[in-house]
Short mmCIF file of C-alpha atoms in Angstrom, two decimals:
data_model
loop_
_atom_site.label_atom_id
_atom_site.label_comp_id
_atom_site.label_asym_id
_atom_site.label_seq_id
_atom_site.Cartn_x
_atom_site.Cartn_y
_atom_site.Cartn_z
CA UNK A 1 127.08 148.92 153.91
CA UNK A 2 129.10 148.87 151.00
CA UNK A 3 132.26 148.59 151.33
CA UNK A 4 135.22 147.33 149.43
CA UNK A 5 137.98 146.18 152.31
CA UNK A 6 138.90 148.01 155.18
CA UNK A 7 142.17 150.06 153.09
CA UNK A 8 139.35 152.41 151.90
CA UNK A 9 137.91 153.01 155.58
CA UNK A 10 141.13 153.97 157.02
CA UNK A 11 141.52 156.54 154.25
CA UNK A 12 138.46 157.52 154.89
CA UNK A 13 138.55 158.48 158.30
CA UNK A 14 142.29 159.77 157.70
CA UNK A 15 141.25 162.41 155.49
CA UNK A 16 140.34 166.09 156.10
CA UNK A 17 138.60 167.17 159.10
CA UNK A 18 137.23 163.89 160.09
CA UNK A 19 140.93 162.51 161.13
CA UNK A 20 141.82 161.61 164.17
CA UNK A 21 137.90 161.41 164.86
CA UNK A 22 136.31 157.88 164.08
CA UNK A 23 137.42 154.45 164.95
CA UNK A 24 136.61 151.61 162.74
CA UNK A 25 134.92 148.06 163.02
CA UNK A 26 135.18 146.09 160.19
CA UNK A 27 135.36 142.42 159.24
CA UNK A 28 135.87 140.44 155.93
CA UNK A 29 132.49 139.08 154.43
CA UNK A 30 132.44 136.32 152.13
CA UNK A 31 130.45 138.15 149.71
CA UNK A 32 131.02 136.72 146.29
CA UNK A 33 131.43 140.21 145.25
CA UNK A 34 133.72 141.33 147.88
CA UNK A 35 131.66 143.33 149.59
CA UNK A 36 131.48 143.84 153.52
CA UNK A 37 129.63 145.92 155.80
CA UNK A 38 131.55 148.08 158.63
CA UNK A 39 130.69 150.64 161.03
CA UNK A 40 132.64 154.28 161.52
CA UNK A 41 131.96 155.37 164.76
CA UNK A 42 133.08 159.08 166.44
CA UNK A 43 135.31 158.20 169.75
CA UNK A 44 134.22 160.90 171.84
CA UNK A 45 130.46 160.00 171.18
CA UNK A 46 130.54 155.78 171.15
CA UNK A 47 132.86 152.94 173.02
CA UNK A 48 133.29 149.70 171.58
CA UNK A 49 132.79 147.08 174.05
CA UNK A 50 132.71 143.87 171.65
CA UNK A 51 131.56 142.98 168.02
CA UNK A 52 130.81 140.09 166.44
CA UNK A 53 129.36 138.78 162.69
CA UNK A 54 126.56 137.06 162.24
CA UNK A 55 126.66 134.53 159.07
CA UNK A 56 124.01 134.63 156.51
CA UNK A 57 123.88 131.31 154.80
CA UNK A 58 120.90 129.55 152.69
CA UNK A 59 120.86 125.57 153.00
CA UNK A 60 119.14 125.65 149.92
CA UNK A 61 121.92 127.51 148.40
CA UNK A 62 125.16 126.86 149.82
CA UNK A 63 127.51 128.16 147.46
CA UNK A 64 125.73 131.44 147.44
CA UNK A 65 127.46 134.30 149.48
CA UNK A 66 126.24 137.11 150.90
CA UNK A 67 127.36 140.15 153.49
CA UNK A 68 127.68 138.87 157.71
CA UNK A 69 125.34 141.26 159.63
CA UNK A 70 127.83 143.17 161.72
CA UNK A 71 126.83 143.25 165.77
CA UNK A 72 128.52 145.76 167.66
CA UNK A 73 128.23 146.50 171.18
CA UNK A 74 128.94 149.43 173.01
CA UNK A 75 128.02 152.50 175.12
CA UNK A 76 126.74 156.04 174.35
CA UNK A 77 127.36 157.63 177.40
CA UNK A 78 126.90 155.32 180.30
CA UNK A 79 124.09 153.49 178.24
CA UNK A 80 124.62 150.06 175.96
CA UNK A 81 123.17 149.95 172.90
CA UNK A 82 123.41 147.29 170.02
CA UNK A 83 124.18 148.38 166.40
CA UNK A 84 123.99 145.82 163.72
CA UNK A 85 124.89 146.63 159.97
CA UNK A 86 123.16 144.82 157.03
CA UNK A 87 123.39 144.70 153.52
CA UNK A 88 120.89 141.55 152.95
CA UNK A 89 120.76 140.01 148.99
CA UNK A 90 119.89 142.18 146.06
CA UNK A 91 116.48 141.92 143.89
CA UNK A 92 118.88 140.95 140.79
CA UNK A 93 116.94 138.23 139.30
CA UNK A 94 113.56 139.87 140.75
CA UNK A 95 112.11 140.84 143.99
CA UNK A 96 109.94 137.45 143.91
CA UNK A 97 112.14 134.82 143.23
CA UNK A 98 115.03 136.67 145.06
CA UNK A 99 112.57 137.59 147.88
CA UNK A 100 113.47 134.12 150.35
CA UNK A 101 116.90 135.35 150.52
CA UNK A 102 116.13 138.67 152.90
CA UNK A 103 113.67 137.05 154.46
CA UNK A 104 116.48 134.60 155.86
CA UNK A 105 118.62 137.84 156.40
CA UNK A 106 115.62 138.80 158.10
CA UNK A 107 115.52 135.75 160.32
CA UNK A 108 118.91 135.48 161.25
CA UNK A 109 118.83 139.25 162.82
CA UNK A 110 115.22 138.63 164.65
CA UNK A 111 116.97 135.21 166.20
CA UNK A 112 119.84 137.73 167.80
CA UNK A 113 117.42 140.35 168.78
CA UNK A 114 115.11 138.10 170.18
CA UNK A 115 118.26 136.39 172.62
CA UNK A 116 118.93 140.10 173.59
CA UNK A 117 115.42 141.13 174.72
CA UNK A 118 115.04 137.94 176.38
CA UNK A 119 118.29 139.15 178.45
CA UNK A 120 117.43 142.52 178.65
CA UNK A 121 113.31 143.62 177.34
CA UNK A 122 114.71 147.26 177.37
CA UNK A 123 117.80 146.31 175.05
CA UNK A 124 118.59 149.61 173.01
CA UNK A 125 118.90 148.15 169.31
CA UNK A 126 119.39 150.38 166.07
CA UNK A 127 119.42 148.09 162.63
CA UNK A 128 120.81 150.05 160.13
CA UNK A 129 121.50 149.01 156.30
CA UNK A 130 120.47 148.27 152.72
CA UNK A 131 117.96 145.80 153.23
CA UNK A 132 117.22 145.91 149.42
CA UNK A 133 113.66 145.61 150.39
CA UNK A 134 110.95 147.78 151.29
CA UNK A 135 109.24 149.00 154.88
CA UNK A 136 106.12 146.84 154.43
CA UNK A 137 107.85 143.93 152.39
CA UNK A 138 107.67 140.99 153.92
CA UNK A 139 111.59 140.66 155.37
CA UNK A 140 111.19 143.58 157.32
CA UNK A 141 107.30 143.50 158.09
CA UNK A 142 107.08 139.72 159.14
CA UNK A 143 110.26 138.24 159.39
CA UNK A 144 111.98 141.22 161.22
CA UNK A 145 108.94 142.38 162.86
CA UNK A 146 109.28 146.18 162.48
CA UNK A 147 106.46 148.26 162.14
CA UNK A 148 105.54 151.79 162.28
CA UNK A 149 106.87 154.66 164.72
CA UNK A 150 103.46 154.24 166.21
CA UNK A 151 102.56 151.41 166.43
CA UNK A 152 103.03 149.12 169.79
CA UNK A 153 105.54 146.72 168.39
CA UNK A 154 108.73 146.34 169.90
CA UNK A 155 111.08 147.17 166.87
CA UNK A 156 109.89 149.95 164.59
CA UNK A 157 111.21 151.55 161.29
CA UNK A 158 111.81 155.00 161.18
CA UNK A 159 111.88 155.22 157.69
CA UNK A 160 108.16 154.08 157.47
CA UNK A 161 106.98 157.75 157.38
CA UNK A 162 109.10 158.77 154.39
CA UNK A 163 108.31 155.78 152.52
CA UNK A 164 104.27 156.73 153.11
CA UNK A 165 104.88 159.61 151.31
CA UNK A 166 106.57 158.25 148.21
CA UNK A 167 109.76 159.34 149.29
CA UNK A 168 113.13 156.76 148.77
CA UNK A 169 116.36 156.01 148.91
CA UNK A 170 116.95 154.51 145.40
CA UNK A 171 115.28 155.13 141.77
CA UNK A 172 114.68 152.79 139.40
CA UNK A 173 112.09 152.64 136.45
CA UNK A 174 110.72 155.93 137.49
CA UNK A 175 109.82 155.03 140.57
CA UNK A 176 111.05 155.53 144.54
CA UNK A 177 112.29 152.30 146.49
CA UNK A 178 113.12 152.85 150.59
CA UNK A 179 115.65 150.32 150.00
CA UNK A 180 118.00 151.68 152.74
CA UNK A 181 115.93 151.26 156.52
CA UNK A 182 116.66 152.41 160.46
CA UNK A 183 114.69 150.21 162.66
CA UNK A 184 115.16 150.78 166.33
CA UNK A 185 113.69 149.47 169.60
CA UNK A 186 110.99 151.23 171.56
CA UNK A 187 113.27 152.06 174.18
CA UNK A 188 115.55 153.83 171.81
CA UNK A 189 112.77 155.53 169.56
CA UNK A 190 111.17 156.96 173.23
CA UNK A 191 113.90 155.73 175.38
CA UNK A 192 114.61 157.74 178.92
CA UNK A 193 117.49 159.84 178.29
CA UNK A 194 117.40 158.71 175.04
CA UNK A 195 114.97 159.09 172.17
CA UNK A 196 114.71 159.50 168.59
CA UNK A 197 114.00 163.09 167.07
CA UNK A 198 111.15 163.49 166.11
CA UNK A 199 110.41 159.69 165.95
CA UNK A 200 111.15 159.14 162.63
CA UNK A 201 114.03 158.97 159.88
CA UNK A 202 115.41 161.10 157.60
CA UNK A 203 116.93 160.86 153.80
CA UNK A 204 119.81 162.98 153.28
CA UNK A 205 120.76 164.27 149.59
CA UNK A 206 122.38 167.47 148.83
CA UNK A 207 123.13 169.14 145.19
CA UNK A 208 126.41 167.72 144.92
CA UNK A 209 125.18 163.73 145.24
CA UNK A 210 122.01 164.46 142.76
CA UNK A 211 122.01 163.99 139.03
CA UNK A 212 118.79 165.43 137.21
CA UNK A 213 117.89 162.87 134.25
CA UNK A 214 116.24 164.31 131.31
CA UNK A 215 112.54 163.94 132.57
CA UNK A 216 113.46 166.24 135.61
CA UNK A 217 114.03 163.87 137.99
CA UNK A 218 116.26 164.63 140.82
CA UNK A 219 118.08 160.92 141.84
CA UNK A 220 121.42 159.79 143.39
CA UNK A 221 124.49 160.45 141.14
CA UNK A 222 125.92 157.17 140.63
CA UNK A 223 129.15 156.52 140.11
CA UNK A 224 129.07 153.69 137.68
CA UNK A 225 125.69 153.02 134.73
CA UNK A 226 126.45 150.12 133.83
CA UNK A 227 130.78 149.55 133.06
CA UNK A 228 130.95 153.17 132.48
CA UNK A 229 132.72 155.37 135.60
CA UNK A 230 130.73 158.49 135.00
CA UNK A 231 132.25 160.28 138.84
CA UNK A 232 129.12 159.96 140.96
CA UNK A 233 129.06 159.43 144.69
CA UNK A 234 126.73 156.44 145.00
CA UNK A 235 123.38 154.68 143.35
CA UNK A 236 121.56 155.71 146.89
CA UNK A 237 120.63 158.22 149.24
CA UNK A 238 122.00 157.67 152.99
CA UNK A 239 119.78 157.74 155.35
CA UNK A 240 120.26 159.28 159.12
CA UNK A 241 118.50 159.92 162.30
CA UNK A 242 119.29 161.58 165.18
CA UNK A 243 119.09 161.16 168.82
CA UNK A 244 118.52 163.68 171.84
CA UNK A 245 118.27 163.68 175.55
#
């Protein structure tokens, strides 16, 4: 959800054991920062059948830009399913005043879902990104609709249990943030022949990504503070979930 153009991707997926494994969809954002979203995918486990972007743009600010939301569609086995990958506005500038921004994100997704459950009410949708917002925020909550794994909405957030427990994806004043979120439909999270383990999310992080500050804290490695390169992997922990007949 962060990525720099697609040179880096094909590297990526050319080097060590994961070559000749994953197939790439990726498409040039008109991020202001250069960033675009893409998605790696394993070719024995997922076929692309099309992709396309959907714009995020704010009327009230047109010359700000901002990451497409990636759409893919495809099939896991004989089943389709929809994948989209976000990376909605940052809180730079704070959460308030930077807060309308996801929540058009937000908007623009729910319009797309909403045309594909109209076609299909089963649809098998998995939202995936850096929403730079929180489970019970109001992009997500509201805007997006997803609620908790057990609840009776139609998309829920797997990452709402975690987050209910203090845990998250990014630290910042001393304090967890589930900025990174996995909302699927119902009939993914308890779908026939396919279903979410466990019904929930999971946050990955491993000695080598974690840096341990001087209060203790155990928090992603970064590989920038500020200008300074100091080797890290990345400012946040991925987050993952898997699925099972």
């Amino acid at each position: 959800v962060e990525v720099e153009n697609q040179q880096v991707l094909e590297d990526l997926v050319n080097t060590g054991k994961l070559k000749g494994q994953y197939a790439i969809i990726h498409e040039e954002s008109p991020d202001y920062r250069g960033i675009d979203v893409a998605l790696i995918y394993r070719k024995d486990a997922f076929r692309e059948i099309t992709h396309e972007v959907l714009p995020v743009t704010f009327p009230d600010d047109p010359e700000f830009k901002t990451r497409d939301i990636l759409h893919v569609t495809g099939k896991i086995k004989n089943k389709t399913v929809h994948v989209f990958v976000n990376h909605w506005p940052s809180r730079i500038g704070g959460d308030e005043k930077t807060e309308p921004k996801r929540v058009l994100a937000a908007s623009v997704l729910k319009k797309k879902v909403d045309e594909l459950c109209a076609a299909d009410p089963k649809a098998r949708i998995i939202i995936m990104g850096d929403m730079n917002d929180e489970p019970a925020n109001k992009s997500l909550m509201e805007a997006l609709g997803a609620e908790s794994p057990d609840s009776k909405a139609l998309l829920v957030n797997l990452m709402m249990p975690d987050d209910a427990n203090g845990k998250g994806t990014y630290f910042y004043s001393g304090n967890w943030n589930m900025l990174d979120n996995l909302v699927v439909s119902k009939s993914v999270l308890k779908g026939k022949g396919m279903l979410v383990e466990g019904q929930k999310g999971n946050i990955f992080s491993n000695d080598w990504m974690i840096f341990t500050n001087k209060n203790g804290d155990k928090t992603p490695n970064r590989s920038y503070v500020g200008n300074k390169y100091v080797g890290g992997v990345s400012d946040h922990f991925p987050v993952y979930f898997k699925m099972i007949k």
